[in-house]
mmCIF file of C-alpha atoms and ligand atoms in Angstrom:
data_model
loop_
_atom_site.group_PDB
_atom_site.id
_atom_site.type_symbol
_atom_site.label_atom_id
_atom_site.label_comp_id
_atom_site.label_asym_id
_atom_site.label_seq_id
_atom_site.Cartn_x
_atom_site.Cartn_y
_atom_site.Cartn_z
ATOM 1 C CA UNK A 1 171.718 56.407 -116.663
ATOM 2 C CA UNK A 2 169.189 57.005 -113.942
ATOM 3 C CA UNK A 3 169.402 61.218 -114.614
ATOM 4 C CA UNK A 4 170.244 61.036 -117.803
ATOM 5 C CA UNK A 5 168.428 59.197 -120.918
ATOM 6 C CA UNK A 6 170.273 57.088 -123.367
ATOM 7 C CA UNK A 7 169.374 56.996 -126.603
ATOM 8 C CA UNK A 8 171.517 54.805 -129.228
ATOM 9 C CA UNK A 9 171.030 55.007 -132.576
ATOM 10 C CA UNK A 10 171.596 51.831 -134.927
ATOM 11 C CA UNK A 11 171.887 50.817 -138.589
ATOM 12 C CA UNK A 12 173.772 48.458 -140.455
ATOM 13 C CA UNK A 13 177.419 49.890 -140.665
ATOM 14 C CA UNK A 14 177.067 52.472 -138.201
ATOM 15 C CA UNK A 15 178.944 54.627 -141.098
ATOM 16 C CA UNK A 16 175.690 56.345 -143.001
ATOM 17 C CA UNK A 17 172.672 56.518 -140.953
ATOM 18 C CA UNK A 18 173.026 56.117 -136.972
ATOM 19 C CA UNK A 19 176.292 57.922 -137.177
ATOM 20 C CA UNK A 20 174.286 60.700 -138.867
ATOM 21 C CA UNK A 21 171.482 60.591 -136.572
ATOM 22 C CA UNK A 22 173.803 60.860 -133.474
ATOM 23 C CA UNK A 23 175.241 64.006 -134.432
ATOM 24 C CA UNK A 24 171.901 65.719 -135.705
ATOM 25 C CA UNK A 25 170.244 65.084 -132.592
ATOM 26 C CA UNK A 26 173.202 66.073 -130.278
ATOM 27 C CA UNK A 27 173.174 69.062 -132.546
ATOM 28 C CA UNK A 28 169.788 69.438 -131.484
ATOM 29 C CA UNK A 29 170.122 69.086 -127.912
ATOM 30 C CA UNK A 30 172.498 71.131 -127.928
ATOM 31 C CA UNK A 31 170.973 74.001 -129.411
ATOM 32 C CA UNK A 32 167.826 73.630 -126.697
ATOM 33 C CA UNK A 33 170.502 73.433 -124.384
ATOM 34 C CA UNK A 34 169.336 69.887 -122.674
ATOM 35 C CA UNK A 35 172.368 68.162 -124.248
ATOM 36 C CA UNK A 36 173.720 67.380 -120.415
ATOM 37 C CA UNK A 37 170.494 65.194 -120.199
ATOM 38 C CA UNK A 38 171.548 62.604 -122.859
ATOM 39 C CA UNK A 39 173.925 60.147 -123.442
ATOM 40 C CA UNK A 40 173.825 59.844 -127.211
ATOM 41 C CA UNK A 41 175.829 56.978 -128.988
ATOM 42 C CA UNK A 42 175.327 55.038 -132.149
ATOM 43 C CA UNK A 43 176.225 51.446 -133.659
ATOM 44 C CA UNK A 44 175.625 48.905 -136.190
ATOM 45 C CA UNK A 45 174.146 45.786 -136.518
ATOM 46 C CA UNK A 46 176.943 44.800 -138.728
ATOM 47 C CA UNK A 47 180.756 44.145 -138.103
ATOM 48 C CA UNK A 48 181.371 45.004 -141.712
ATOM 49 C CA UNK A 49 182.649 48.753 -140.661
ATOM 50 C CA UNK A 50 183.803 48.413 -137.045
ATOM 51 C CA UNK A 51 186.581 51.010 -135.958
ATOM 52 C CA UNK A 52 185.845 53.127 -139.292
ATOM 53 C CA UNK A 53 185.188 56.891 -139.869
ATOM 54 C CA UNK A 54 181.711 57.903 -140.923
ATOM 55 C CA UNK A 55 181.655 57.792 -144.781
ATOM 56 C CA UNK A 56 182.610 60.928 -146.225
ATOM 57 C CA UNK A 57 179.452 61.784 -148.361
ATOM 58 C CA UNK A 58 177.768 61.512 -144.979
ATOM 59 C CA UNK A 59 180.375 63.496 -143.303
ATOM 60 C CA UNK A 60 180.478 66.053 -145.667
ATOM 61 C CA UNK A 61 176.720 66.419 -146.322
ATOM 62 C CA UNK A 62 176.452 67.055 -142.391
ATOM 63 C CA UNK A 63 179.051 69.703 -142.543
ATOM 64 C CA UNK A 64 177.110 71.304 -145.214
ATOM 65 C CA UNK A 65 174.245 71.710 -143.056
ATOM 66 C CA UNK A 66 176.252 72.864 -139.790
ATOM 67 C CA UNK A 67 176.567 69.576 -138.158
ATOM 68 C CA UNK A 68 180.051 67.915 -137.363
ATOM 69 C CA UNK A 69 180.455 64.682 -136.949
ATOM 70 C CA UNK A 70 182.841 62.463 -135.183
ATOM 71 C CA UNK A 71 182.523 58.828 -134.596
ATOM 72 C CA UNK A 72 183.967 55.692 -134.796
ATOM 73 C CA UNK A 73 181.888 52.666 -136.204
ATOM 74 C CA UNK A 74 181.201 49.580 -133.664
ATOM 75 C CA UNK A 75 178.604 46.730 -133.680
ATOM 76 C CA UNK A 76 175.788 46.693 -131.271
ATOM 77 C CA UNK A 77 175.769 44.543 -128.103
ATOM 78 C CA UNK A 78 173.599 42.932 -126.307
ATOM 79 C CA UNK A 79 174.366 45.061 -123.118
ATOM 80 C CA UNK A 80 173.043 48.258 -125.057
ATOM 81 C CA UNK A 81 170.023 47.085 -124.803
ATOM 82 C CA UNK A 82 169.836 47.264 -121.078
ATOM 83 C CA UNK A 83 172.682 50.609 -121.010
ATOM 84 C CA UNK A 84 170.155 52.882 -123.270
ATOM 85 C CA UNK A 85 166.450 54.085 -122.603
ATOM 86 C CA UNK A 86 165.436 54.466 -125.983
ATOM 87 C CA UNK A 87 167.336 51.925 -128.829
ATOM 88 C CA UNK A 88 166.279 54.047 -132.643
ATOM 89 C CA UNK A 89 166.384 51.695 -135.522
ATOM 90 C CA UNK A 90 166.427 52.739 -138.937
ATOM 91 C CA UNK A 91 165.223 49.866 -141.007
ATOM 92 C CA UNK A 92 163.514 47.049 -140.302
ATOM 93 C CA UNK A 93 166.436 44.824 -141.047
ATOM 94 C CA UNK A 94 168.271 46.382 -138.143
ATOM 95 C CA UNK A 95 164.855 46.548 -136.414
ATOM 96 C CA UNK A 96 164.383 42.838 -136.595
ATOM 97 C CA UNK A 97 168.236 42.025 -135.727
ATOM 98 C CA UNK A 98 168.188 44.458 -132.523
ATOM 99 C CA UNK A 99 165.143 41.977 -131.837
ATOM 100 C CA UNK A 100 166.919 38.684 -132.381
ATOM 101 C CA UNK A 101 170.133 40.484 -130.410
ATOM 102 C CA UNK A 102 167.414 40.681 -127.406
ATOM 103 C CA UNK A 103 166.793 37.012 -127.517
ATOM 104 C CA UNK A 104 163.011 37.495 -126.093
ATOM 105 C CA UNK A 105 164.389 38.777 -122.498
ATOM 106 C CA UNK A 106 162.856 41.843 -120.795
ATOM 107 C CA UNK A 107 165.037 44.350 -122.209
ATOM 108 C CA UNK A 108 165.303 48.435 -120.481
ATOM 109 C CA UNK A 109 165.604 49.811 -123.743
ATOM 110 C CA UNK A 110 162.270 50.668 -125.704
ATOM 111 C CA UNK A 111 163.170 49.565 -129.374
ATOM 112 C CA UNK A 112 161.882 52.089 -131.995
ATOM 113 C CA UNK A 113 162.014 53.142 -135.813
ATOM 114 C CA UNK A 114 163.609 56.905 -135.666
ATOM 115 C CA UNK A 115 160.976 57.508 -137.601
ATOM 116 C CA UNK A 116 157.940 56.784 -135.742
ATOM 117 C CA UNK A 117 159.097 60.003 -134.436
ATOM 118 C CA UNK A 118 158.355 61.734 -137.741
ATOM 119 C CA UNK A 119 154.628 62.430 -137.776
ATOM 120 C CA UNK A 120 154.991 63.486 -141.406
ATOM 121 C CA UNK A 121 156.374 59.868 -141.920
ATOM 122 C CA UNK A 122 154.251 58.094 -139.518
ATOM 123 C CA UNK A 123 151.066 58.779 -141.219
ATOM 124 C CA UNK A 124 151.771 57.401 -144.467
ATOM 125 C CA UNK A 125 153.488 54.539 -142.947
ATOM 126 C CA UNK A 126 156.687 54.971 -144.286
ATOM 127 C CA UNK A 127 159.210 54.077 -141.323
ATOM 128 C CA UNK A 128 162.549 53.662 -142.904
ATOM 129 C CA UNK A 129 165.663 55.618 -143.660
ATOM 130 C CA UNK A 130 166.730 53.981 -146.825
ATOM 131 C CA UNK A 131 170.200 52.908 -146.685
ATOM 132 C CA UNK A 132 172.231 55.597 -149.081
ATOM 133 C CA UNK A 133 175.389 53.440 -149.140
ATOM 134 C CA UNK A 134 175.295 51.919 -152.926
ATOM 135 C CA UNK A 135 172.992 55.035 -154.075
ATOM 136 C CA UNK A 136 174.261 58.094 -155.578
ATOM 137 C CA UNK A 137 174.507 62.196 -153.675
ATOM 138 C CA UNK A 138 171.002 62.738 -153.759
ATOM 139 C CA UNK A 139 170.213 59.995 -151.446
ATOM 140 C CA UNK A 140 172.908 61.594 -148.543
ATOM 141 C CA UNK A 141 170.543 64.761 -148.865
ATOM 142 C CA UNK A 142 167.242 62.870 -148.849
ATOM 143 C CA UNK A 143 168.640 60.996 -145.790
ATOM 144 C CA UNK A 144 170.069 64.212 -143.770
ATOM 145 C CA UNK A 145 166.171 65.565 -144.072
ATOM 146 C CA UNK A 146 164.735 62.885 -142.992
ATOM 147 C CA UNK A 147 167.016 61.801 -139.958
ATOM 148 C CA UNK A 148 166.307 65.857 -138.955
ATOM 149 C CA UNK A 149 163.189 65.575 -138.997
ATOM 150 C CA UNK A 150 162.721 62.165 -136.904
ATOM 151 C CA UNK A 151 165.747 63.445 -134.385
ATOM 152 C CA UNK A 152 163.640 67.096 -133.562
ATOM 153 C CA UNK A 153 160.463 64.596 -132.964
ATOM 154 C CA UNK A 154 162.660 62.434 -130.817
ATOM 155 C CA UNK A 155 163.509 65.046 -129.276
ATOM 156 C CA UNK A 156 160.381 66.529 -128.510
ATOM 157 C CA UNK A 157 159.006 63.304 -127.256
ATOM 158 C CA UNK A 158 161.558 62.808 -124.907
ATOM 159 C CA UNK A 159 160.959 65.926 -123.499
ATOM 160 C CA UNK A 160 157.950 65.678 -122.771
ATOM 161 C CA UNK A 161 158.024 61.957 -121.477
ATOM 162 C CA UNK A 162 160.939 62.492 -119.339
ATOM 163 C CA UNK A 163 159.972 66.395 -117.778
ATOM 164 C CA UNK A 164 162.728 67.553 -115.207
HETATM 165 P P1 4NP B 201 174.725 52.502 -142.870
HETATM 166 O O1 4NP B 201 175.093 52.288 -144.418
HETATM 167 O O2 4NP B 201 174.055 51.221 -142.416
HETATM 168 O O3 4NP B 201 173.780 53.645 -142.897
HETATM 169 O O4 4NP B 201 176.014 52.781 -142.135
HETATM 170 C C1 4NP B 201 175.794 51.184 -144.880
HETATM 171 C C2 4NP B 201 177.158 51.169 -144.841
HETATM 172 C C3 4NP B 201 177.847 50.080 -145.333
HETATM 173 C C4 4NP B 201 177.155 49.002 -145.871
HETATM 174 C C5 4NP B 201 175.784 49.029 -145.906
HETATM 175 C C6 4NP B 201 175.100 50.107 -145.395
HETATM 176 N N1 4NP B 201 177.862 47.905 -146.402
HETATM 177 O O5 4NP B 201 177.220 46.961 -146.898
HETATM 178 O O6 4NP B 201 179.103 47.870 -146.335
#
């Protein structure tokens, strides 16, 4: 991935959140019209999903906001961590397991929270995209905000660490 930049997104089922954030900030790229530059995946720290659809309140949430989605869940490796520039966690449960996955080695991949990218979220400190599995619809609408918000920062940042 020498041209382009990898960026893989990760939560626990890789049905809710990463999935999510994948296609919002593909969406994104694609509307600056940089999407070529990026090779955008997503996966979970979990096997509890693998080979599933994203979850349908996630799915249909998306759609209701102009965003398609289309994935298929699978469980991080430790190879992504060396494959992708930028690995985007969105708890610190998957935070601290992408850590353990990394085993203390040098890794390429700079391990974030997606958002750390959200200066809105940043400054109070509040890093994590709550998991909206067990909750009820609000929750899919709370999390679609946020992950938009974090994905046009990520976005931004990119851009302007990686300049053509
Ligand atoms: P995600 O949400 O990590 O955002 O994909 C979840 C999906 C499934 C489960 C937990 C979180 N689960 O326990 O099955």
């Amino acid at each position: 991935m020498s041209e382009q930049t990898g960026v893989l997104f990760v939560c626990l089922g890789n049905i809710c959140r990463s999935p999510l954030a994948e296609a919002v900030f593909r969406d994104l790229a694609e509307r600056d019209g940089v999407a070529g530059r990026f090779v955008i995946e997503s996966a979970g720290t979990s096997n509890y999903h693998i080979g599933e659809q994203p979850d349908s309140r996630t799915v249909e949430t998306a759609a209701r906001r102009g965003v398609r989605m289309s994935h298929e869940a699978r469980q991080i490796t430790a190879e992504d961590l060396d494959r992708f520039d930028y690995v985007v966690a969105m708890d610190a449960g998957n935070f601290g397991r992408i850590r353990k996955l990394a085993g203390g080695a040098e890794r390429r991949s700079e391990l974030r929270f997606l958002r750390s990218f959200d200066a809105s979220a940043a400054a109070v400190d509040d890093l994590e995209v709550p998991d909206p599995y067990f909750g009820g619809a609000d929750g899919f609408d709370d999390v679609h905000d946020m992950v938009e918000r974090a994905c046009r920062g990520l976005l931004d940042h990119i851009m302007t660490e990686r300049p053509l």
